[in-house]
Coordinates of C-alpha atoms in Angstrom, one line a residue:
M1 CA 34.0 26.4 -38.9
D2 CA 32.7 23.6 -41.0
L3 CA 29.0 24.4 -41.1
Y4 CA 27.3 25.5 -44.4
Y5 CA 25.9 29.0 -44.3
E6 CA 24.4 31.7 -46.5
V7 CA 24.5 35.5 -45.9
S8 CA 22.3 38.2 -47.4
G9 CA 21.6 41.8 -46.7
E10 CA 23.4 44.5 -44.7
G11 CA 23.0 46.0 -41.3
K12 CA 22.7 44.7 -37.8
P13 CA 23.4 40.9 -37.7
V14 CA 20.5 38.4 -37.4
V15 CA 21.4 34.7 -37.1
L16 CA 18.7 32.2 -38.1
L17 CA 18.5 28.7 -36.6
H18 CA 16.2 26.3 -38.3
S19 CA 13.9 23.6 -36.9
G20 CA 14.4 19.8 -36.7
G21 CA 14.2 17.7 -39.8
A22 CA 14.9 20.8 -41.8
D23 CA 17.8 23.0 -42.9
L24 CA 18.3 26.7 -43.8
R25 CA 15.5 26.4 -46.4
D26 CA 13.3 26.8 -43.3
W27 CA 14.0 30.5 -43.8
A28 CA 13.5 30.6 -47.6
F29 CA 10.6 33.0 -47.4
V30 CA 11.5 34.9 -44.2
A31 CA 15.2 35.7 -44.9
P32 CA 14.6 37.8 -48.0
I33 CA 12.2 40.1 -46.2
L34 CA 14.6 40.5 -43.2
A35 CA 17.6 41.0 -45.6
K36 CA 16.0 44.3 -46.7
H37 CA 17.0 45.8 -43.3
Y38 CA 19.6 43.5 -41.7
Q39 CA 22.6 41.2 -42.4
V40 CA 20.9 37.8 -42.3
I41 CA 23.1 34.7 -41.6
A42 CA 21.3 31.4 -42.0
F43 CA 23.2 28.2 -41.5
D44 CA 22.6 24.4 -41.7
G45 CA 22.9 22.8 -38.3
R46 CA 25.3 19.9 -37.8
G47 CA 24.0 16.9 -39.7
C48 CA 21.5 19.0 -41.7
G49 CA 21.3 20.4 -45.2
K50 CA 24.9 20.8 -46.6
S51 CA 26.6 20.7 -43.2
P52 CA 28.7 17.6 -42.2
S53 CA 27.0 14.9 -40.1
P54 CA 28.0 14.5 -36.5
T55 CA 30.8 12.0 -35.9
E56 CA 30.7 12.4 -32.1
T57 CA 28.3 13.7 -29.5
A58 CA 26.9 17.0 -30.9
N59 CA 27.2 20.3 -29.0
Y60 CA 24.8 22.6 -30.9
V61 CA 25.4 25.5 -28.6
E62 CA 29.2 25.4 -29.2
D63 CA 28.4 25.1 -33.0
L64 CA 26.5 28.4 -32.8
L65 CA 29.4 29.9 -31.0
S66 CA 31.7 28.9 -33.8
V67 CA 29.3 30.6 -36.3
M68 CA 29.4 33.8 -34.2
D69 CA 33.2 33.7 -34.0
H70 CA 33.5 32.9 -37.7
F71 CA 31.7 36.1 -38.6
Q72 CA 33.5 38.0 -35.8
L73 CA 30.2 39.0 -34.2
D74 CA 30.5 40.5 -30.7
E75 CA 26.7 40.2 -30.5
A76 CA 23.7 39.4 -32.7
T77 CA 20.0 38.9 -32.7
L78 CA 19.2 35.2 -32.7
V79 CA 16.0 33.9 -34.3
G80 CA 15.4 30.2 -33.5
H81 CA 12.6 27.9 -34.7
S82 CA 11.6 24.8 -32.7
I83 CA 14.9 23.0 -31.8
G84 CA 16.6 26.1 -33.2
G85 CA 14.8 28.0 -30.5
R86 CA 16.1 25.6 -27.9
I87 CA 19.7 26.1 -29.2
A88 CA 19.2 29.9 -29.2
T89 CA 17.8 29.9 -25.7
D90 CA 20.6 27.8 -24.2
F91 CA 23.2 29.9 -26.1
A92 CA 21.7 33.1 -24.7
L93 CA 21.9 31.7 -21.2
T94 CA 25.5 30.5 -21.7
Y95 CA 26.8 33.5 -23.6
P96 CA 24.5 36.4 -22.7
Q97 CA 27.0 39.0 -23.7
R98 CA 26.8 37.7 -27.3
V99 CA 23.0 38.1 -27.7
S100 CA 21.4 41.4 -28.2
K101 CA 17.8 40.1 -28.7
L102 CA 16.2 36.7 -28.9
V103 CA 13.2 35.7 -31.1
L104 CA 11.8 32.2 -30.5
I105 CA 9.3 30.6 -32.9
A106 CA 7.5 27.6 -31.3
P107 CA 10.7 26.7 -29.4
S108 CA 11.5 23.5 -27.8
L109 CA 13.0 23.7 -24.3
T110 CA 15.8 22.0 -22.4
G111 CA 14.4 20.3 -19.3
Y112 CA 10.8 19.9 -20.6
T113 CA 9.4 16.4 -20.4
P114 CA 7.4 15.6 -23.5
S115 CA 4.0 14.1 -23.2
Q116 CA 3.4 10.4 -23.7
P117 CA 1.7 10.8 -27.1
F118 CA 4.6 12.9 -28.4
T119 CA 7.1 10.4 -27.2
E120 CA 5.2 7.5 -28.8
W121 CA 5.0 9.5 -32.1
M122 CA 8.7 10.1 -32.2
Q123 CA 9.4 6.5 -31.4
K124 CA 7.2 5.4 -34.3
I125 CA 9.1 7.7 -36.7
Q126 CA 12.5 6.4 -35.5
E127 CA 11.3 2.8 -36.0
A128 CA 9.9 3.3 -39.5
P129 CA 11.4 1.0 -42.1
D130 CA 12.5 3.6 -44.6
V131 CA 12.7 7.4 -45.2
D132 CA 9.4 7.6 -47.1
R133 CA 7.5 6.1 -44.1
M134 CA 9.4 8.4 -41.7
V135 CA 8.3 11.4 -43.7
E136 CA 4.8 10.2 -43.9
L137 CA 4.5 9.6 -40.1
S138 CA 6.2 13.0 -39.4
L139 CA 4.2 15.2 -41.7
S140 CA 0.8 13.6 -41.3
A141 CA 0.7 14.6 -37.6
C142 CA -1.2 17.5 -36.1
P143 CA 1.7 20.0 -36.0
Y144 CA 1.8 20.0 -39.8
R145 CA -1.8 19.9 -41.0
V146 CA -1.9 23.5 -42.0
V147 CA 1.4 23.5 -44.0
M148 CA 0.6 20.2 -45.6
A149 CA -2.6 21.8 -47.0
S150 CA -0.7 24.8 -48.2
P151 CA 1.2 25.5 -51.5
Q152 CA 4.4 24.8 -49.5
K153 CA 3.6 21.1 -49.1
D154 CA 6.0 19.7 -51.7
F155 CA 8.7 22.1 -50.6
L156 CA 8.4 20.8 -47.0
V157 CA 8.3 17.1 -48.1
E158 CA 11.4 17.4 -50.2
M159 CA 13.3 19.2 -47.3
A160 CA 12.1 16.6 -44.8
K161 CA 13.1 13.7 -47.0
H162 CA 16.6 15.1 -47.6
N163 CA 17.2 15.7 -43.9
L164 CA 15.6 12.5 -42.5
A165 CA 17.7 10.5 -45.0
K166 CA 20.8 12.3 -43.9
M167 CA 20.0 11.6 -40.2
L168 CA 20.3 7.9 -40.9
E169 CA 23.9 8.5 -41.8
W170 CA 24.8 10.2 -38.5
A171 CA 27.4 8.3 -36.4
T172 CA 25.4 9.3 -33.3
W173 CA 22.2 11.1 -32.4
E174 CA 23.5 12.0 -29.0
S175 CA 23.9 15.7 -28.0
V176 CA 25.0 17.6 -24.9
W177 CA 23.3 20.7 -23.4
P178 CA 24.3 23.2 -20.8
Q179 CA 23.2 22.7 -17.2
P180 CA 21.1 23.6 -15.3
P181 CA 18.4 23.2 -18.0
A182 CA 16.9 26.3 -19.5
I183 CA 13.5 25.6 -18.1
E184 CA 14.8 26.6 -14.7
R185 CA 16.4 29.8 -15.9
L186 CA 14.0 31.5 -18.3
K187 CA 13.6 34.6 -16.0
E188 CA 17.1 35.5 -17.0
L189 CA 15.9 36.1 -20.6
A190 CA 12.7 38.0 -19.9
N191 CA 14.0 41.4 -20.9
Q192 CA 15.4 40.4 -24.3
T193 CA 13.0 37.8 -25.7
Y194 CA 10.0 37.7 -28.0
L195 CA 7.9 34.6 -28.5
I196 CA 5.9 33.5 -31.6
I197 CA 3.7 30.5 -31.9
G198 CA 1.0 29.3 -34.2
M199 CA -2.5 28.7 -32.7
E200 CA -2.7 25.4 -34.5
D201 CA 0.6 24.0 -33.2
A202 CA 0.8 20.8 -31.2
L203 CA -0.1 20.6 -27.5
D204 CA 3.5 20.1 -26.4
A205 CA 4.6 23.2 -28.3
K206 CA 1.9 25.2 -26.6
R207 CA 2.9 23.8 -23.2
M208 CA 6.5 24.8 -23.8
A209 CA 5.4 28.3 -24.9
E210 CA 3.5 28.7 -21.6
Y211 CA 6.8 28.4 -19.7
F212 CA 8.2 31.4 -21.7
K213 CA 4.9 33.4 -21.4
E214 CA 5.0 33.1 -17.7
V215 CA 8.2 35.2 -17.5
L216 CA 7.9 37.5 -20.5
P217 CA 6.4 41.0 -20.2
E218 CA 3.0 41.6 -21.7
R219 CA 3.0 42.1 -25.5
R220 CA 6.2 40.2 -25.8
F221 CA 4.5 37.2 -27.6
I222 CA 2.2 36.7 -30.5
E223 CA 0.0 33.8 -31.5
I224 CA -0.6 33.6 -35.2
T225 CA -4.1 32.5 -36.2
G226 CA -4.2 29.7 -38.7
A227 CA -0.5 28.7 -38.3
D228 CA 0.8 25.3 -37.1
H229 CA 4.4 24.3 -36.4
K230 CA 5.7 25.8 -39.7
P231 CA 4.7 29.4 -39.7
T232 CA 8.1 30.2 -41.3
L233 CA 6.7 28.6 -44.5
T234 CA 3.0 29.6 -44.3
H235 CA 3.2 33.0 -42.7
P236 CA 6.6 34.5 -43.6
E237 CA 5.2 38.1 -43.8
E238 CA 3.8 37.9 -40.2
I239 CA 7.0 36.4 -38.9
A240 CA 9.2 38.9 -40.5
R241 CA 7.0 41.8 -39.4
A242 CA 7.0 40.6 -35.8
I243 CA 10.8 40.2 -35.8
T244 CA 11.4 43.6 -37.3
E245 CA 9.0 45.4 -34.9
F246 CA 10.7 43.8 -32.0
L247 CA 14.2 44.7 -33.2
E248 CA 13.2 48.3 -33.8
D249 CA 11.3 48.6 -30.5

């Protein structure tokens, strides 16, 4: 297992999967709270943070399996943020016996077709002439207006710069995902899943959340007032409390 990780706390295992353009620092304020009660395993996804860059088509689901096997975890709770939520969702559908509970924070979703404005925004970022402009285009958009007005602004900018610069070194940006896509199989996860989303998040994130809410039992999701796409940085206490209450339910 060649991915970088950090472990804290003792107890039932909780594996944290960070969002895109980020690394395990996405959990810098949530992990210490969870570690008071659980064994918390946070790792840098392939090509992020201190983990090696992809040299061939990435398989993030199988990377997560390697993390689980490395720690000899028969099962664990997965907590995934944004693309980390997408990875956790697909992993739970592929290896259901390895997942005790699933917490998804503003998850992306395999099989979802992004809106035209989202696609155009991503294209502008990819075509930016340098990392500074990529970061500016990324973090000036709607999903980050709350965190960019918060005390965590500089922390986020530094993390984004590091990871966007590293992405330019990847041999490929291609990735493979299990089939059929998760969007067609969400009912299989209804009994074990909890959804968290910020009320100020982007329209596409809210649309993807609706697919989950359609199959989740009542009271299995929470909308955080005043949070955007980075509630892990701006609302860590609320995130940790929601996770803990779900795990102890």
